[in-house]
Short mmCIF file of C-alpha atoms in Angstrom, two decimals:
data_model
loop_
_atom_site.label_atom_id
_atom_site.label_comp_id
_atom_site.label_asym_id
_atom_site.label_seq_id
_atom_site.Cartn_x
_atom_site.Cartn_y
_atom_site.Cartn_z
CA UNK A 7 -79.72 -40.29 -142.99
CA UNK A 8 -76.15 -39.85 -143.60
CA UNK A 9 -73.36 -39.00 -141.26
CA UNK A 10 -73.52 -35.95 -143.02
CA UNK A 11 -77.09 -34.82 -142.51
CA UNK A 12 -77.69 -35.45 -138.64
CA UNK A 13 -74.53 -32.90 -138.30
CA UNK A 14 -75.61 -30.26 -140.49
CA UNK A 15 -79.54 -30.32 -139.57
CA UNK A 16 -78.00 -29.52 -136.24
CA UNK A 17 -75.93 -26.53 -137.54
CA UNK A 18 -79.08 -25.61 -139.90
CA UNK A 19 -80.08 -22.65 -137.20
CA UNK A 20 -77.09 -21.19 -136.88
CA UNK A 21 -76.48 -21.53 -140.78
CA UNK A 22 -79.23 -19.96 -141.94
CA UNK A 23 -78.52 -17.12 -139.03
CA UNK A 24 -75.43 -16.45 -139.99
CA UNK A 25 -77.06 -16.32 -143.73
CA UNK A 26 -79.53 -13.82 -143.03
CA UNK A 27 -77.20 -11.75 -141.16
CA UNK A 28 -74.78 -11.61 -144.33
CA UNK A 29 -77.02 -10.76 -146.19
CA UNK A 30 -78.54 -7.77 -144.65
CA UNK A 31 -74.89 -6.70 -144.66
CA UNK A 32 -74.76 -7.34 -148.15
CA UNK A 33 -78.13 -5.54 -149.04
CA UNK A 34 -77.08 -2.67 -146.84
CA UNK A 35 -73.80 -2.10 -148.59
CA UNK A 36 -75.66 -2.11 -151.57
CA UNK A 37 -77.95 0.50 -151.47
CA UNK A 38 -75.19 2.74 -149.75
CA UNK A 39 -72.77 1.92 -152.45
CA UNK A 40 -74.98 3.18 -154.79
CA UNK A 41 -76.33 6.03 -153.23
CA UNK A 42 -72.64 7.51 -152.71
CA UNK A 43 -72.12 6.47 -156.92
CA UNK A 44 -70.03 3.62 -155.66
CA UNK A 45 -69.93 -0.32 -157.14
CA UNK A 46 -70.63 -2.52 -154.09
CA UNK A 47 -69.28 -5.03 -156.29
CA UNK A 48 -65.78 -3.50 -156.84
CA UNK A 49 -65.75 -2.85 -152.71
CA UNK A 50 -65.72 -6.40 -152.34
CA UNK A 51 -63.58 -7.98 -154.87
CA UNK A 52 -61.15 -5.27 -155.81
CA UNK A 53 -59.82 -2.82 -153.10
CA UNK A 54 -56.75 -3.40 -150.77
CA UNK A 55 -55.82 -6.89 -150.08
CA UNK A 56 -58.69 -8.28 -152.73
CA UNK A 57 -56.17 -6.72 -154.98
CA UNK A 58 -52.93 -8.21 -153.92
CA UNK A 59 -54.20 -11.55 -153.89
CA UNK A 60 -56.09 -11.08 -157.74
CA UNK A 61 -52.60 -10.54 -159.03
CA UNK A 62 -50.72 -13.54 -157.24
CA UNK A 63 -53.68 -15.86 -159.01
CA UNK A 64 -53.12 -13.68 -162.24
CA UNK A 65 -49.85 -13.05 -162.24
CA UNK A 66 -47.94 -15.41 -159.47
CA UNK A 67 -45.66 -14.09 -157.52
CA UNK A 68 -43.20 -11.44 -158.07
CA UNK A 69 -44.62 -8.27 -158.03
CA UNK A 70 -43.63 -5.00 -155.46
CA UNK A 71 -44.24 -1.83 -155.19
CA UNK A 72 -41.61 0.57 -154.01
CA UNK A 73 -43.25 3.62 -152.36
CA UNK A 74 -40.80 7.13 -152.21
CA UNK A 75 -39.83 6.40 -148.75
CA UNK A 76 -37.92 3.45 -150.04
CA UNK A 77 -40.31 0.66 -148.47
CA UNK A 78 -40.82 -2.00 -150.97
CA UNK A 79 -44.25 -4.05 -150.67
CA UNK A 80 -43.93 -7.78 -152.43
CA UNK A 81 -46.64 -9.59 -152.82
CA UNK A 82 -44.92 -12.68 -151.47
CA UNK A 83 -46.37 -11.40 -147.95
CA UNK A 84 -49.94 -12.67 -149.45
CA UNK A 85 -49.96 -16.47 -148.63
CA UNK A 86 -51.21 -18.83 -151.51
CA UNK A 87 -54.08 -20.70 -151.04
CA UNK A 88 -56.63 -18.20 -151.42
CA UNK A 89 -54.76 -17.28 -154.41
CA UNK A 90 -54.43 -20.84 -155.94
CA UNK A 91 -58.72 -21.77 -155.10
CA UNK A 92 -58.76 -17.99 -157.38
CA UNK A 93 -57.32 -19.94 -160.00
CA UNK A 94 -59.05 -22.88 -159.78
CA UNK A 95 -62.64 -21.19 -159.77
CA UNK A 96 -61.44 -18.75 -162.94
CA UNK A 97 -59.77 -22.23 -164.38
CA UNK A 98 -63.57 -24.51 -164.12
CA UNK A 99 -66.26 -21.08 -164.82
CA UNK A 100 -66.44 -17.87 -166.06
CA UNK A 101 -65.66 -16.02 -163.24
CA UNK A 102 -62.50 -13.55 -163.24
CA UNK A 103 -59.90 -14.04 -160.32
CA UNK A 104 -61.55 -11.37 -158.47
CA UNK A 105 -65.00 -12.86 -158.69
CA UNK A 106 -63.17 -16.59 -157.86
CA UNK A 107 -62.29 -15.10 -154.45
CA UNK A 108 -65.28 -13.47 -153.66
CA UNK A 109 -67.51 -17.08 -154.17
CA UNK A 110 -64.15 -18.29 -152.38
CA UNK A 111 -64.73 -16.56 -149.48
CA UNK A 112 -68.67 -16.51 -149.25
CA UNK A 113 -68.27 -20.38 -149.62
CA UNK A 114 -65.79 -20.31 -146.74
CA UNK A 115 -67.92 -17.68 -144.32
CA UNK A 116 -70.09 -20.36 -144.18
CA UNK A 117 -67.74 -23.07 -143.54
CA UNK A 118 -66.37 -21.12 -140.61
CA UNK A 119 -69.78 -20.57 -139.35
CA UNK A 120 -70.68 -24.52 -139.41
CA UNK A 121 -67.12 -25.17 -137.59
CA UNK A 122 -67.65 -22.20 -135.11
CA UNK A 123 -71.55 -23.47 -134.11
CA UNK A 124 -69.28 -27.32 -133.98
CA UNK A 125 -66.74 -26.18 -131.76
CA UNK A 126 -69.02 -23.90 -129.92
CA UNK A 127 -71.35 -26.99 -129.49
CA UNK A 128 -68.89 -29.48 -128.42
CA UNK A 129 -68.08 -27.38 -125.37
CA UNK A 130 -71.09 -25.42 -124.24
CA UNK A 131 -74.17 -27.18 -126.31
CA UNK A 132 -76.29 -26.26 -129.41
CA UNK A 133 -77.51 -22.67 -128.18
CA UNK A 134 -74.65 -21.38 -127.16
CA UNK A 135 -73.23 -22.57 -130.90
CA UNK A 136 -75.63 -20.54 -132.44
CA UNK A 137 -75.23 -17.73 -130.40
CA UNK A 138 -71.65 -17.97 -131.02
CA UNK A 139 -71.95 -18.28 -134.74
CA UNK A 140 -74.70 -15.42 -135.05
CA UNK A 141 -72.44 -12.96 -132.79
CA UNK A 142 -69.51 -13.46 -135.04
CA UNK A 143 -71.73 -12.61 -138.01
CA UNK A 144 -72.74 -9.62 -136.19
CA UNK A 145 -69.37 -7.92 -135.48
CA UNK A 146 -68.91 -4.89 -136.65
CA UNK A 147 -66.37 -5.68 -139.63
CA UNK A 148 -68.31 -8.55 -140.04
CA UNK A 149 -68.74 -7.28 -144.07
CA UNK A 150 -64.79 -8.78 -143.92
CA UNK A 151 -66.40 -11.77 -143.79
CA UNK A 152 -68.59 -11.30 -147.47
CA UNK A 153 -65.18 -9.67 -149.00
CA UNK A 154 -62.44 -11.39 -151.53
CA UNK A 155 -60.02 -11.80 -148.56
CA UNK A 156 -58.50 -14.39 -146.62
CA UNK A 157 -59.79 -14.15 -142.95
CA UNK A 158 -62.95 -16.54 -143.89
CA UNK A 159 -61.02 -19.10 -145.14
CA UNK A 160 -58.79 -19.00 -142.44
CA UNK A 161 -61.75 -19.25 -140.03
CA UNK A 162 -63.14 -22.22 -141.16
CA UNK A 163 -59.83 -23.85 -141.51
CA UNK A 164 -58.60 -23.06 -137.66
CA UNK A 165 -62.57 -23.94 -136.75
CA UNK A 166 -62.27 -27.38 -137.80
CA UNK A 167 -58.95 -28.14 -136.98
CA UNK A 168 -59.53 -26.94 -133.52
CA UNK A 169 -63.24 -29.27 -133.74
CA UNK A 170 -60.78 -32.02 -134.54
CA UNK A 171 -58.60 -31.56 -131.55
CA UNK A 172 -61.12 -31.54 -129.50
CA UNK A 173 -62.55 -34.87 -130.96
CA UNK A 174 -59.19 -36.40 -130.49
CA UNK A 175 -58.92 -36.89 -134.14
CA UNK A 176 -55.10 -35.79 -134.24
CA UNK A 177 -54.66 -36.31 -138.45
CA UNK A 178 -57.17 -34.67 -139.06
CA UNK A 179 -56.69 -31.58 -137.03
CA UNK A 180 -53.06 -31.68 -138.84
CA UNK A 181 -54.54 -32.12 -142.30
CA UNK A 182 -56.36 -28.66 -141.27
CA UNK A 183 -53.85 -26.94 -139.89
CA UNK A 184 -51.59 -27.44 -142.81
CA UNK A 185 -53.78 -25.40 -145.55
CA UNK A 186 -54.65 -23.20 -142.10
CA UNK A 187 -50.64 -22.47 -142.66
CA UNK A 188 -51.19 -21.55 -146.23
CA UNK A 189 -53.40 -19.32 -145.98
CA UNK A 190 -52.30 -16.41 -143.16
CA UNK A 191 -49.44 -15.78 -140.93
CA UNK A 192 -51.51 -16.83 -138.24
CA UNK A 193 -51.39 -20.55 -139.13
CA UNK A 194 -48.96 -20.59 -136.11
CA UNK A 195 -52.08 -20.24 -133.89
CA UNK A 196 -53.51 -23.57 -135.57
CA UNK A 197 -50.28 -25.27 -135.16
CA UNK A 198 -49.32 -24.10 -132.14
CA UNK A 199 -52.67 -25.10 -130.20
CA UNK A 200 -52.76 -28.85 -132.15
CA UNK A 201 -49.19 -29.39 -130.77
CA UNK A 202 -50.02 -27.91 -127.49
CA UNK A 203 -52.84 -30.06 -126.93
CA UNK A 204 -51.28 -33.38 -128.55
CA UNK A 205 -48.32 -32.62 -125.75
CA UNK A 206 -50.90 -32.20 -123.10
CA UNK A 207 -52.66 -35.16 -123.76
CA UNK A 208 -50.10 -37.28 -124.72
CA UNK A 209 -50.17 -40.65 -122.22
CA UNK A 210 -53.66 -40.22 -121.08
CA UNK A 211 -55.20 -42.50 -123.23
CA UNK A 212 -56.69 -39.22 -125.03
CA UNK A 213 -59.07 -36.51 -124.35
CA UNK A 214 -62.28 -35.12 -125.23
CA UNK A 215 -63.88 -32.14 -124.06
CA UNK A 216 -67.41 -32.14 -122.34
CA UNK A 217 -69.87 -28.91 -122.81
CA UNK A 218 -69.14 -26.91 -119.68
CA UNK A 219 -65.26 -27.07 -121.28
CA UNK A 220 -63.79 -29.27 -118.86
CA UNK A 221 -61.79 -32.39 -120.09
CA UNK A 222 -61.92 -35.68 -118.76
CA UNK A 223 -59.89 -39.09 -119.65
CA UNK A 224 -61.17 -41.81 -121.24
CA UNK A 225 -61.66 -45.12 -119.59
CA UNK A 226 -57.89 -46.88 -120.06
CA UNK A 227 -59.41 -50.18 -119.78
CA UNK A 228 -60.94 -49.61 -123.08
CA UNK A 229 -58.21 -47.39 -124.36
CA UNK A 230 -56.17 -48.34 -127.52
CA UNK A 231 -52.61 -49.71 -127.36
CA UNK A 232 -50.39 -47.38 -126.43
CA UNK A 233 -48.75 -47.77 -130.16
CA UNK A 234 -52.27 -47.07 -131.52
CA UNK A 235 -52.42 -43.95 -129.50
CA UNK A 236 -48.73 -42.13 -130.15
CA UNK A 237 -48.60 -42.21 -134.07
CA UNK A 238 -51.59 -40.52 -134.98
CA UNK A 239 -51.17 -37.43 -131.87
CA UNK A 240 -47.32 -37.71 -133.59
CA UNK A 241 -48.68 -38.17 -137.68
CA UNK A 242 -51.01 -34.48 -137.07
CA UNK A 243 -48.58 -32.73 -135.09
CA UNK A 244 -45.91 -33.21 -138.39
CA UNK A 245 -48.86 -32.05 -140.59
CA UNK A 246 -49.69 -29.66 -138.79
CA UNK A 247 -46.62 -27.25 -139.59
CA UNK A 248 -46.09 -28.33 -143.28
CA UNK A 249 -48.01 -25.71 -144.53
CA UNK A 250 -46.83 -22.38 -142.74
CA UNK A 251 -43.19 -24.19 -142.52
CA UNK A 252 -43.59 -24.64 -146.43
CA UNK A 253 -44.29 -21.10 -147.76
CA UNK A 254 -41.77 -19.43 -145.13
CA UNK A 255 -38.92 -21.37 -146.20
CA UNK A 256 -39.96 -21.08 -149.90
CA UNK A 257 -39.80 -17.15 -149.50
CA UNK A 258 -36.77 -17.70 -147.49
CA UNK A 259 -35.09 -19.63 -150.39
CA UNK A 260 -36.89 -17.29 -153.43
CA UNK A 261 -35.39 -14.04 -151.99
CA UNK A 262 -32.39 -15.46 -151.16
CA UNK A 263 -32.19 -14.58 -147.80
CA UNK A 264 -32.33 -17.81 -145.89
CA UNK A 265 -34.84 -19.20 -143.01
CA UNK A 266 -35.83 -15.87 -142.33
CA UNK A 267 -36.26 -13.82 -145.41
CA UNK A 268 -40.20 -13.92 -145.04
CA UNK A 269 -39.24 -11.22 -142.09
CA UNK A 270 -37.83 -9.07 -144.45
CA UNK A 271 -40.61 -9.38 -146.72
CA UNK A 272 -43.00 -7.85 -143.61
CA UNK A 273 -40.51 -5.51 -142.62
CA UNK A 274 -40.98 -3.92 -146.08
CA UNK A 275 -44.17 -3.38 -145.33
CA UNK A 276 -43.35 -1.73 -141.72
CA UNK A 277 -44.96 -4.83 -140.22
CA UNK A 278 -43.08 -6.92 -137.67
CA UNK A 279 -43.56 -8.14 -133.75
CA UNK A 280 -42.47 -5.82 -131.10
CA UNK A 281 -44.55 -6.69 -128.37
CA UNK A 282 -47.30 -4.06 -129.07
CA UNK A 283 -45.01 -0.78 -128.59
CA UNK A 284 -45.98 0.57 -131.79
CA UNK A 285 -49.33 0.11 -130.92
CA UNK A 286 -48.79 1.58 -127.08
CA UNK A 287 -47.62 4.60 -129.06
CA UNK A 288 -50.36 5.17 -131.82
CA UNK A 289 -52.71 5.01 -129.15
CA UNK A 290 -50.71 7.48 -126.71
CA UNK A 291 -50.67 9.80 -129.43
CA UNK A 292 -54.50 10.29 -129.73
CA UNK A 293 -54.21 11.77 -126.46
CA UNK A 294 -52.68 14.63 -127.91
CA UNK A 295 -55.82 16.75 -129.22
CA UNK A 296 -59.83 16.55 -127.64
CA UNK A 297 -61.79 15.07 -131.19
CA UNK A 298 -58.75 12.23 -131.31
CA UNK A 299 -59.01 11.71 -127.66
CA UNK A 300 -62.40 10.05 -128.35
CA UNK A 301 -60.88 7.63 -130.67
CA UNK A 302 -58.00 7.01 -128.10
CA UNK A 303 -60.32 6.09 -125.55
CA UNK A 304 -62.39 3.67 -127.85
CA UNK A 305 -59.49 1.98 -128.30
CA UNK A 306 -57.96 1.70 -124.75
CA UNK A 307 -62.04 0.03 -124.15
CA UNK A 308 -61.81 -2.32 -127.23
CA UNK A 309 -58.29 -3.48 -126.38
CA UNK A 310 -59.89 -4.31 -122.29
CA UNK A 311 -62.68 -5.87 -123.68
CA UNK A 312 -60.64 -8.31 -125.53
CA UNK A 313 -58.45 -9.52 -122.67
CA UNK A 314 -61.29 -9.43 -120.15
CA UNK A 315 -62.66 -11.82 -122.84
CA UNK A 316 -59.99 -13.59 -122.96
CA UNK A 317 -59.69 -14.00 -118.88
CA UNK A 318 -63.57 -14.84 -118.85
CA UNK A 319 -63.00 -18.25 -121.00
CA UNK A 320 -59.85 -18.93 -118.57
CA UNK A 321 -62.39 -18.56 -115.88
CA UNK A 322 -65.06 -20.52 -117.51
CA UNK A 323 -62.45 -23.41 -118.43
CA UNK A 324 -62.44 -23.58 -122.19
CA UNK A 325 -60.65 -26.11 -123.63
CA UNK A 326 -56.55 -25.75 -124.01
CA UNK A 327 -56.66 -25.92 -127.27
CA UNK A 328 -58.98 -22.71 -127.75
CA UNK A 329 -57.31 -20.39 -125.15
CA UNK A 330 -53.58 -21.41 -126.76
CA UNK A 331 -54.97 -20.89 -129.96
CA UNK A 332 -56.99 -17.42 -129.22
CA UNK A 333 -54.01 -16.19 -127.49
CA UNK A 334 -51.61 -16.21 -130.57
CA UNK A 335 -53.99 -14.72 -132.42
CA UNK A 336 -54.84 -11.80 -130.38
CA UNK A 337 -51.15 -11.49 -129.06
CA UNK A 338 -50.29 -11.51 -133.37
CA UNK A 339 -52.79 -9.21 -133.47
CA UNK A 340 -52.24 -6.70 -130.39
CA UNK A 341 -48.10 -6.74 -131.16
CA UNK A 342 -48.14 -6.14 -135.08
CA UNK A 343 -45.59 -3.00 -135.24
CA UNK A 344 -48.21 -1.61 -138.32
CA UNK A 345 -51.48 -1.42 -139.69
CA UNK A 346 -53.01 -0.26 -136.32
CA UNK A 347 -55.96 0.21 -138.24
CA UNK A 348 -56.75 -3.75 -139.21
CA UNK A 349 -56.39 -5.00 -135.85
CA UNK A 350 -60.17 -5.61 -135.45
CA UNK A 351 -60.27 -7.28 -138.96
CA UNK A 352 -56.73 -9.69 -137.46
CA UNK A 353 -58.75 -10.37 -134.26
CA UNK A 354 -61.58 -11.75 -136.12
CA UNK A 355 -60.12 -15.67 -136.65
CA UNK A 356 -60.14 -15.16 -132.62
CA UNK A 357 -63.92 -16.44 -132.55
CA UNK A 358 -63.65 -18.21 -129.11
CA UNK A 359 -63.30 -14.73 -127.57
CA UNK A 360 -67.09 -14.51 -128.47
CA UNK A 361 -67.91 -17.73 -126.18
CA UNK A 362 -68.57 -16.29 -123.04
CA UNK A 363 -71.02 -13.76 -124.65
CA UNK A 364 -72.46 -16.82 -126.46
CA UNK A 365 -73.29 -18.36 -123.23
CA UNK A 366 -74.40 -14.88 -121.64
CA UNK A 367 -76.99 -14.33 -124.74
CA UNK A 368 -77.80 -18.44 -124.81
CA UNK A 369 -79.14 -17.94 -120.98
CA UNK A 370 -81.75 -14.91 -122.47
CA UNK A 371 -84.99 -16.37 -123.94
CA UNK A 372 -84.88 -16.99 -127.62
CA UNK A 373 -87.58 -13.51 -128.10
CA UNK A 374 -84.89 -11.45 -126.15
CA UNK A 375 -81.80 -13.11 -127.95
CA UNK A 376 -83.51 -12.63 -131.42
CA UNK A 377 -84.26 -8.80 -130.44
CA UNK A 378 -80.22 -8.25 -129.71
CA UNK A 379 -79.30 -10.10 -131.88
CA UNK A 380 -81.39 -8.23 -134.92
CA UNK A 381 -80.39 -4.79 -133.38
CA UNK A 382 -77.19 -5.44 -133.38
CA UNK A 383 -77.06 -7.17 -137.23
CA UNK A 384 -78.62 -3.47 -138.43
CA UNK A 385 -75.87 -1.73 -136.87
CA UNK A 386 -73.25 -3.48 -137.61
CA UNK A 387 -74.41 -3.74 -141.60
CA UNK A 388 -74.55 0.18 -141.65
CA UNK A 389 -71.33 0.25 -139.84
CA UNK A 390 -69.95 -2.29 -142.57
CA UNK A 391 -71.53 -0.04 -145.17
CA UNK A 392 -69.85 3.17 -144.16
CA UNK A 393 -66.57 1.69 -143.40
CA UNK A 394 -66.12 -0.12 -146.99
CA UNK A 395 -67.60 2.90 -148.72
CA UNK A 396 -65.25 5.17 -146.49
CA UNK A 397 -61.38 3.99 -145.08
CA UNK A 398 -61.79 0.01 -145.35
CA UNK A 399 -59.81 -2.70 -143.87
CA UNK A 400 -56.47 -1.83 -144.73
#
């Protein structure tokens, strides 16, 4: 046996899970694609963001729209790499761009299932990774997952960087977190929670994280000389930015506005950081009339459920690394000025939210699990269903 196949015959339940979940989704958007006259096809590959990123492989970058209002949107918001793996698929096969990122992505979904059900394991054990991996299939824009867009490839990225970490394997947790930077905004979660944790660490002779999420210090008699220990924590924490660092200051330099032209970039799309104000206010104002009330409400739940999420792995004492990496993501999220309408599809990278419910639905016997578990797969692949076929993630 390899040390490749003891790993993955380990992940193999979760795996084929998270398979079989995606494609229900799939089949589901299929049949209610084409009942509403609708390509399935074209839903996944070439609406909204799919879009943006088709014509940065096609194209490269310098394209904008500038809407009547006078906001300009440049396509130099879209980081590269899922753009560049477009090319390189549409470079070796047939496929077009669009199709490049849509085996792109499917090819990552299940990358970032095998590094959730790794991480997931490391901490809690196998059943609660496959709980964890089959409940972030299940959420309800899970169909994000199956689409031509970045967030899987981010996922499995962060996943194993943060499975690095929490191995102690420092350049390789940087070598992730570089691409990680390539690839979304959020990179700075990646980075932030491999320096974090290198800091943390640093002079203990290393760490390693046991399954009820605890740490503990290995044995300094047998511990590496102190030379041995410093360069590689130091080697991945320099990785570790290269990547975000890299495209910012290339944007920067391209638009000629300095350090911090990627800012004006997002503020031409109305997106920026203001400490969730915006937000505050959009859901204030569905106050303002009985139907939108509903929605207000809904929101005001899902934003609770998030942080009580969020205080429940503080509680249950998950690993530094996870709660400083979940908490940029969510606070990224939460505090985006626009796009109020993609902040459960930006909160999806933010899988170690889902722990505690992994461990919750891990305690259930496997008959009970499986029956939650497949009610809640249905709904959310009609939910995916009518939300591509309807508004979409923005």
């Amino acid at each position: 046996m390899t040390d490749l196949e003891a790993p993955l015959r380990r992940a193999a339940p979760a795996l084929l899970g998270y398979a079989a979940v995606r494609a229900l989704g799939l089949v589901v958007l299929a049949v209610w694609s084409a009942a509403r006259g609708k390509s399935a096809h074209t839903l996944l590959t070439a609406r909204w963001d799919a879009l943006w990123y088709t014509r940065v492989a096609d194209l490269g970058y310098g394209y904008e729209v500038r809407l009547p209002n006078g906001d300009v949107h440049s396509n130099l918001a879209f980081f590269p790499l899922l753009p560049w793996l477009e090319r390189v698929v549409h470079a070796v096969s047939p496929l077009s761009y669009a199709d490049g990122g849509l085996v792109v992505s499917l090819l990552a979904s299940l990358a970032a299932a095998w590094g959730i059900f790794a991480v997931a394991e490391q901490v809690y054990g196998r059943r609660a990774g496959v709980c964890a991996v089959l409940l972030w299939a299940v959420l309800p824009v899970g169909i994000v997952q199956s689409m031509a867009y970045s967030e899987s490839l981010f996922t499995a990225l962060a996943a194993w960087s943060l499975y690095a970490v929490l191995a102690g394997r420092w350049v390789t947790a940087g070598v992730l977190a570089l691409p990680a930077g390539l690839t979304r905004p959020v990179g700075l979660a990646v980075v932030a929670a491999v320096w974090v944790a290198a800091i943390a660490s640093s002079g203990q002779g290393g760490t390693s994280s046991l399954r009820d999420g605890t740490s503990f210090v290995r044995d300094r008699s047998t511990a590496p000389a102190p030379g041995a220990r410093i360069w590689p924590r130091a080697l991945g924490m320099a990785l570790a930015p290269l990547g975000a660092a890299g495209y910012v200051l290339w944007v920067g330099h391209r638009t000629g506005k300095g350090p911090l032209g990627y800012l004006d970039v997002q503020a031409g799309w109305r997106n920026g950081f203001d400490g969730g104000v915006a937000f505050a206010r959009f859901v204030g104002e569905k106050f303002a009339s009985f139907p939108s009330a509903l929605a207000g409400v809904g929101l005001i739940v899902g934003v609770g459920l998030v942080v009580w999420l969020y205080v429940v792995g503080v509680r249950q004492g998950q690993p530094l690394p996870l709660l400083v990496y979940t908490g940029v993501v969510t606070a990224l999220a939460l505090c985006a000025s626009s796009y109020f309408g993609s902040k459960p599809r930006l909160l999806m990278p933010a899988f170690p939210l889902l722990l505690p419910l992994a461990l919750a639905l891990a305690r259930l016997r496997i008959s009970r699990s499986a029956w939650v578990v497949g009610g809640v797969a249905m709904a959310s692949a009609v939910y995916g269903a009518f939300w591509l076929n309807g508004s979409g993630p923005p």
